[in-house]
Amino acid sequence: MHTIRGFPATWIEHAAKASGFEAELSRRGFLKLSVCTLSGLALLGLGNAFGENAPLVILDNATGCILADPTRCVGCQRCELACTEFNDGRAQPSLARIKIARAVNFGLAGPTGGGAMHGDFGDGLVVQGVCRQCPHPVPCATACPQNAITSDPKTGARVVDPALCVGCRLCQPACPWDMLSFDEEAGVATKCFLCHGNPKCVEACPAAALRYVPWQDLTRDGSPGRTGLSVVAPEKAKACLDCHLPADAKSAK
């Protein structure tokens, strides 16, 4: 089997297709990408690319997640205020772990949803942005070179440890739904950690447009706002690929 830098060519092509780059890059151009970048693409796209060979979940999922109902959202942004007031001690919607403003202020060409982001220039439907508490492999955690994104011991939510975060922001482009925020004052990334099992955004919503429910895989609910692309440290990529290489690729190693 033909290989490129140790990776089967067919596997790399599947990774490109699953990650949305097939139409944008020539085959030769894509294959010039670094092994680290290829690893990141593969980790984020193998599930769709290989079907029954989808990655085996080896990390515990979160115990709950926030389920949003766009048909109820009135765009008041109280959830964003509640989020930052509880977590940061200040009212700063731009730092919120739930995203409402970007759907209200943009229409069909919104920055993260394209045609799926209706906004006030569409039909008035506000599609809330919520963290999906991704199952393993978690894109933002995979991209973090400091291993600063871990699971909350109580809820299993993926949370940024500010003591370990160095502010490199690699987690932000890694998230296909653009759900990571960055605290400019503290110089660290931040994301939804479900408020230790009692999400303040859910409590604050006057329209019951948010619910805290037992965890379910929301990563397959709708399309990502953008292609997640992250550069993964070689040592981390190797550890991940030991588990996530498809069976035919393993036999070709």
Short mmCIF file of C-alpha atoms in Angstrom, two decimals:
data_model
loop_
_atom_site.label_atom_id
_atom_site.label_comp_id
_atom_site.label_asym_id
_atom_site.label_seq_id
_atom_site.Cartn_x
_atom_site.Cartn_y
_atom_site.Cartn_z
CA MET A 1 0.00 0.00 0.00
CA HIS A 2 1.34 3.42 -0.96
CA THR A 3 2.25 5.50 2.08
CA ILE A 4 3.24 9.11 2.66
CA ARG A 5 5.43 9.78 5.69
CA GLY A 6 4.17 6.52 7.10
CA PHE A 7 0.49 7.29 6.50
CA PRO A 8 -1.50 5.32 3.88
CA ALA A 9 -2.50 7.65 1.03
CA THR A 10 -6.12 6.49 1.14
CA TRP A 11 -6.32 7.30 4.86
CA ILE A 12 -5.01 10.84 4.25
CA GLU A 13 -7.52 11.35 1.45
CA HIS A 14 -10.35 10.26 3.76
CA ALA A 15 -9.13 12.70 6.40
CA ALA A 16 -9.10 15.53 3.85
CA LYS A 17 -12.61 14.74 2.67
CA ALA A 18 -13.99 14.46 6.20
CA SER A 19 -12.41 17.76 7.16
CA GLY A 20 -13.76 19.72 4.19
CA PHE A 21 -10.43 20.41 2.49
CA GLU A 22 -10.86 18.13 -0.49
CA ALA A 23 -12.50 20.82 -2.61
CA GLU A 24 -10.07 23.54 -1.57
CA LEU A 25 -6.72 21.81 -1.92
CA SER A 26 -5.27 19.66 -4.64
CA ARG A 27 -4.29 16.17 -3.60
CA ARG A 28 -0.62 17.06 -3.90
CA GLY A 29 -1.10 20.28 -1.98
CA PHE A 30 -2.94 18.56 0.83
CA LEU A 31 -0.35 15.82 1.13
CA LYS A 32 2.29 18.50 1.72
CA LEU A 33 0.69 19.37 5.03
CA SER A 34 2.72 18.46 8.07
CA VAL A 35 2.21 15.16 9.83
CA CYS A 36 1.04 17.07 12.89
CA THR A 37 -1.68 18.85 10.95
CA LEU A 38 -2.73 15.61 9.27
CA SER A 39 -3.05 14.04 12.68
CA GLY A 40 -5.32 16.84 13.82
CA LEU A 41 -7.50 16.50 10.74
CA ALA A 42 -7.75 12.77 11.16
CA LEU A 43 -8.71 12.94 14.82
CA LEU A 44 -11.50 15.38 14.08
CA GLY A 45 -12.80 13.62 10.99
CA LEU A 46 -12.24 9.87 11.31
CA GLY A 47 -15.71 9.16 12.66
CA ASN A 48 -17.42 10.42 9.52
CA ALA A 49 -14.72 9.15 7.19
CA PHE A 50 -14.67 5.53 8.25
CA GLY A 51 -18.14 4.68 9.58
CA GLU A 52 -17.83 1.41 11.45
CA ASN A 53 -14.17 2.16 12.12
CA ALA A 54 -15.09 5.32 14.07
CA PRO A 55 -12.83 6.06 17.05
CA LEU A 56 -13.50 4.10 20.21
CA VAL A 57 -14.51 6.34 23.11
CA ILE A 58 -11.95 5.80 25.86
CA LEU A 59 -12.67 8.85 28.02
CA ASP A 60 -15.73 9.28 30.19
CA ASN A 61 -18.37 11.58 28.75
CA ALA A 62 -19.81 14.47 30.69
CA THR A 63 -22.80 13.63 32.86
CA GLY A 64 -24.89 16.41 31.34
CA CYS A 65 -25.07 19.02 28.60
CA ILE A 66 -27.00 22.15 27.72
CA LEU A 67 -29.74 21.63 25.17
CA ALA A 68 -30.84 24.77 23.31
CA ASP A 69 -34.23 25.36 21.70
CA PRO A 70 -33.92 28.11 19.04
CA THR A 71 -37.70 28.32 18.64
CA ARG A 72 -37.95 29.72 22.17
CA CYS A 73 -34.92 32.04 22.23
CA VAL A 74 -35.82 35.75 22.19
CA GLY A 75 -32.23 36.98 21.94
CA CYS A 76 -32.28 38.81 25.29
CA GLN A 77 -28.74 37.63 26.10
CA ARG A 78 -29.49 37.22 29.81
CA CYS A 79 -27.77 33.85 29.64
CA GLU A 80 -24.52 35.50 28.55
CA LEU A 81 -24.69 37.96 31.43
CA ALA A 82 -25.46 35.22 33.94
CA CYS A 83 -22.51 33.19 32.64
CA THR A 84 -19.93 35.92 33.04
CA GLU A 85 -21.32 37.33 36.27
CA PHE A 86 -21.10 33.90 37.91
CA ASN A 87 -17.78 32.78 36.44
CA ASP A 88 -15.88 36.04 36.00
CA GLY A 89 -17.48 38.48 38.42
CA ARG A 90 -18.27 40.93 35.64
CA ALA A 91 -20.97 41.47 33.01
CA GLN A 92 -19.14 40.82 29.75
CA PRO A 93 -21.18 38.95 27.10
CA SER A 94 -18.18 38.74 24.76
CA LEU A 95 -16.55 36.38 27.26
CA ALA A 96 -19.63 34.19 27.74
CA ARG A 97 -19.36 30.45 27.20
CA ILE A 98 -22.78 30.47 25.55
CA LYS A 99 -22.98 32.47 22.31
CA ILE A 100 -26.06 34.55 21.50
CA ALA A 101 -24.81 37.92 20.24
CA ARG A 102 -23.17 36.48 17.14
CA ALA A 103 -26.50 34.97 16.00
CA VAL A 104 -28.46 38.16 16.71
CA ASN A 105 -26.02 40.53 15.06
CA PHE A 106 -25.48 38.55 11.87
CA GLY A 107 -27.87 37.16 9.31
CA LEU A 108 -27.59 34.38 6.76
CA ALA A 109 -23.90 35.10 6.26
CA GLY A 110 -23.21 34.88 10.01
CA PRO A 111 -19.64 34.19 11.05
CA THR A 112 -20.13 30.62 12.22
CA GLY A 113 -23.24 29.14 10.68
CA GLY A 114 -23.70 30.23 7.08
CA GLY A 115 -27.21 29.40 5.98
CA ALA A 116 -27.98 27.71 9.31
CA MET A 117 -27.40 30.93 11.27
CA HIS A 118 -30.65 32.84 10.82
CA GLY A 119 -30.18 35.91 13.01
CA ASP A 120 -32.17 39.11 12.74
CA PHE A 121 -31.47 39.48 9.02
CA GLY A 122 -33.05 36.11 8.35
CA ASP A 123 -36.32 34.97 9.87
CA GLY A 124 -35.69 36.08 13.46
CA LEU A 125 -34.63 32.62 14.64
CA VAL A 126 -31.68 32.86 17.01
CA VAL A 127 -29.58 29.70 16.97
CA GLN A 128 -27.80 29.61 20.32
CA GLY A 129 -24.20 28.50 20.41
CA VAL A 130 -23.58 25.99 23.22
CA CYS A 131 -20.62 23.79 24.05
CA ARG A 132 -21.36 20.22 23.05
CA GLN A 133 -19.05 18.70 25.69
CA CYS A 134 -17.55 16.57 22.93
CA PRO A 135 -16.90 12.87 23.40
CA HIS A 136 -13.37 11.57 23.01
CA PRO A 137 -11.32 12.67 21.13
CA VAL A 138 -12.14 16.21 22.28
CA PRO A 139 -10.90 18.66 19.58
CA CYS A 140 -9.95 21.51 21.92
CA ALA A 141 -8.23 19.19 24.40
CA THR A 142 -6.39 17.40 21.61
CA ALA A 143 -5.06 20.71 20.31
CA CYS A 144 -3.85 21.99 23.69
CA PRO A 145 -0.07 21.56 23.97
CA GLN A 146 -0.19 22.04 27.75
CA ASN A 147 -2.91 19.47 28.48
CA ALA A 148 -4.79 22.33 30.14
CA ILE A 149 -8.23 21.08 29.08
CA THR A 150 -9.37 18.24 31.31
CA SER A 151 -12.58 16.77 32.71
CA ASP A 152 -14.32 18.27 35.72
CA PRO A 153 -14.25 15.57 38.43
CA LYS A 154 -17.88 16.24 39.35
CA THR A 155 -19.60 16.64 35.98
CA GLY A 156 -17.10 15.32 33.47
CA ALA A 157 -17.38 18.63 31.60
CA ARG A 158 -14.36 19.66 29.59
CA VAL A 159 -12.80 22.57 31.47
CA VAL A 160 -9.75 24.82 30.99
CA ASP A 161 -7.29 24.82 33.88
CA PRO A 162 -6.11 28.47 34.07
CA ALA A 163 -2.99 27.40 35.96
CA LEU A 164 -1.84 25.35 32.97
CA CYS A 165 -3.16 27.47 30.09
CA VAL A 166 -0.45 29.61 28.48
CA GLY A 167 -2.78 31.57 26.22
CA CYS A 168 -1.60 30.09 22.91
CA ARG A 169 -5.24 29.98 21.64
CA LEU A 170 -4.73 26.77 19.66
CA CYS A 171 -7.93 25.45 21.22
CA GLN A 172 -10.04 28.17 19.58
CA PRO A 173 -9.57 27.18 15.91
CA ALA A 174 -9.71 23.52 16.93
CA CYS A 175 -13.37 23.77 17.99
CA PRO A 176 -15.61 23.19 14.95
CA TRP A 177 -18.34 25.28 16.62
CA ASP A 178 -16.09 28.15 17.75
CA MET A 179 -17.13 27.81 21.39
CA LEU A 180 -13.86 28.68 23.13
CA SER A 181 -13.59 32.20 24.59
CA PHE A 182 -10.44 34.05 25.55
CA ASP A 183 -10.08 36.25 28.62
CA GLU A 184 -7.83 39.09 27.50
CA GLU A 185 -7.37 40.34 31.07
CA ALA A 186 -6.28 36.97 32.45
CA GLY A 187 -4.54 35.85 29.25
CA VAL A 188 -6.17 32.41 29.27
CA ALA A 189 -8.78 30.51 27.29
CA THR A 190 -12.11 29.61 28.83
CA LYS A 191 -15.05 27.41 27.94
CA CYS A 192 -18.31 26.08 29.32
CA PHE A 193 -17.84 23.72 32.26
CA LEU A 194 -21.55 23.53 33.14
CA CYS A 195 -21.07 25.63 36.29
CA HIS A 196 -20.21 22.48 38.24
CA GLY A 197 -23.56 20.91 37.36
CA ASN A 198 -25.82 23.95 37.84
CA PRO A 199 -25.60 26.04 34.64
CA LYS A 200 -26.42 29.67 35.38
CA CYS A 201 -27.46 30.34 31.79
CA VAL A 202 -30.26 27.79 32.14
CA GLU A 203 -31.43 29.41 35.37
CA ALA A 204 -31.41 32.89 33.83
CA CYS A 205 -33.31 32.14 30.61
CA PRO A 206 -36.78 33.73 30.83
CA ALA A 207 -38.10 31.82 27.82
CA ALA A 208 -37.07 28.28 28.89
CA ALA A 209 -34.97 28.08 25.74
CA LEU A 210 -32.17 26.25 27.55
CA ARG A 211 -32.30 22.96 29.43
CA TYR A 212 -29.70 21.03 31.38
CA VAL A 213 -30.18 17.40 30.39
CA PRO A 214 -28.31 14.09 30.67
CA TRP A 215 -25.42 14.03 28.23
CA GLN A 216 -26.04 13.10 24.63
CA ASP A 217 -23.78 13.35 21.61
CA LEU A 218 -24.64 16.72 20.08
CA THR A 219 -21.61 16.70 17.78
CA ARG A 220 -23.72 14.99 15.13
CA ASP A 221 -26.60 17.43 15.56
CA GLY A 222 -26.32 19.85 12.67
CA SER A 223 -23.19 20.85 10.82
CA PRO A 224 -20.11 22.43 12.38
CA GLY A 225 -19.81 26.14 11.79
CA ARG A 226 -16.35 25.63 10.33
CA THR A 227 -13.77 22.96 9.72
CA GLY A 228 -11.85 22.25 12.90
CA LEU A 229 -8.12 22.33 12.21
CA SER A 230 -5.46 22.10 14.85
CA VAL A 231 -1.75 21.43 14.98
CA VAL A 232 -1.09 18.57 17.35
CA ALA A 233 2.22 18.07 19.11
CA PRO A 234 4.01 15.04 17.56
CA GLU A 235 4.16 13.10 20.83
CA LYS A 236 0.44 13.64 21.45
CA ALA A 237 -0.44 12.82 17.85
CA LYS A 238 1.44 9.52 18.06
CA ALA A 239 -0.36 8.53 21.26
CA CYS A 240 -3.74 9.30 19.67
CA LEU A 241 -2.98 7.54 16.41
CA ASP A 242 -2.07 4.35 18.24
CA CYS A 243 -5.77 4.09 19.06
CA HIS A 244 -7.46 5.89 16.19
CA LEU A 245 -5.75 4.59 13.08
CA PRO A 246 -8.22 2.50 11.05
CA ALA A 247 -7.62 -1.23 11.00
CA ASP A 248 -6.29 -1.24 7.41
CA ALA A 249 -3.84 1.53 8.23
CA LYS A 250 -2.58 -0.32 11.31
CA SER A 251 -1.85 -3.42 9.25
CA ALA A 252 0.10 -1.29 6.78
CA LYS A 253 2.38 0.24 9.41
#
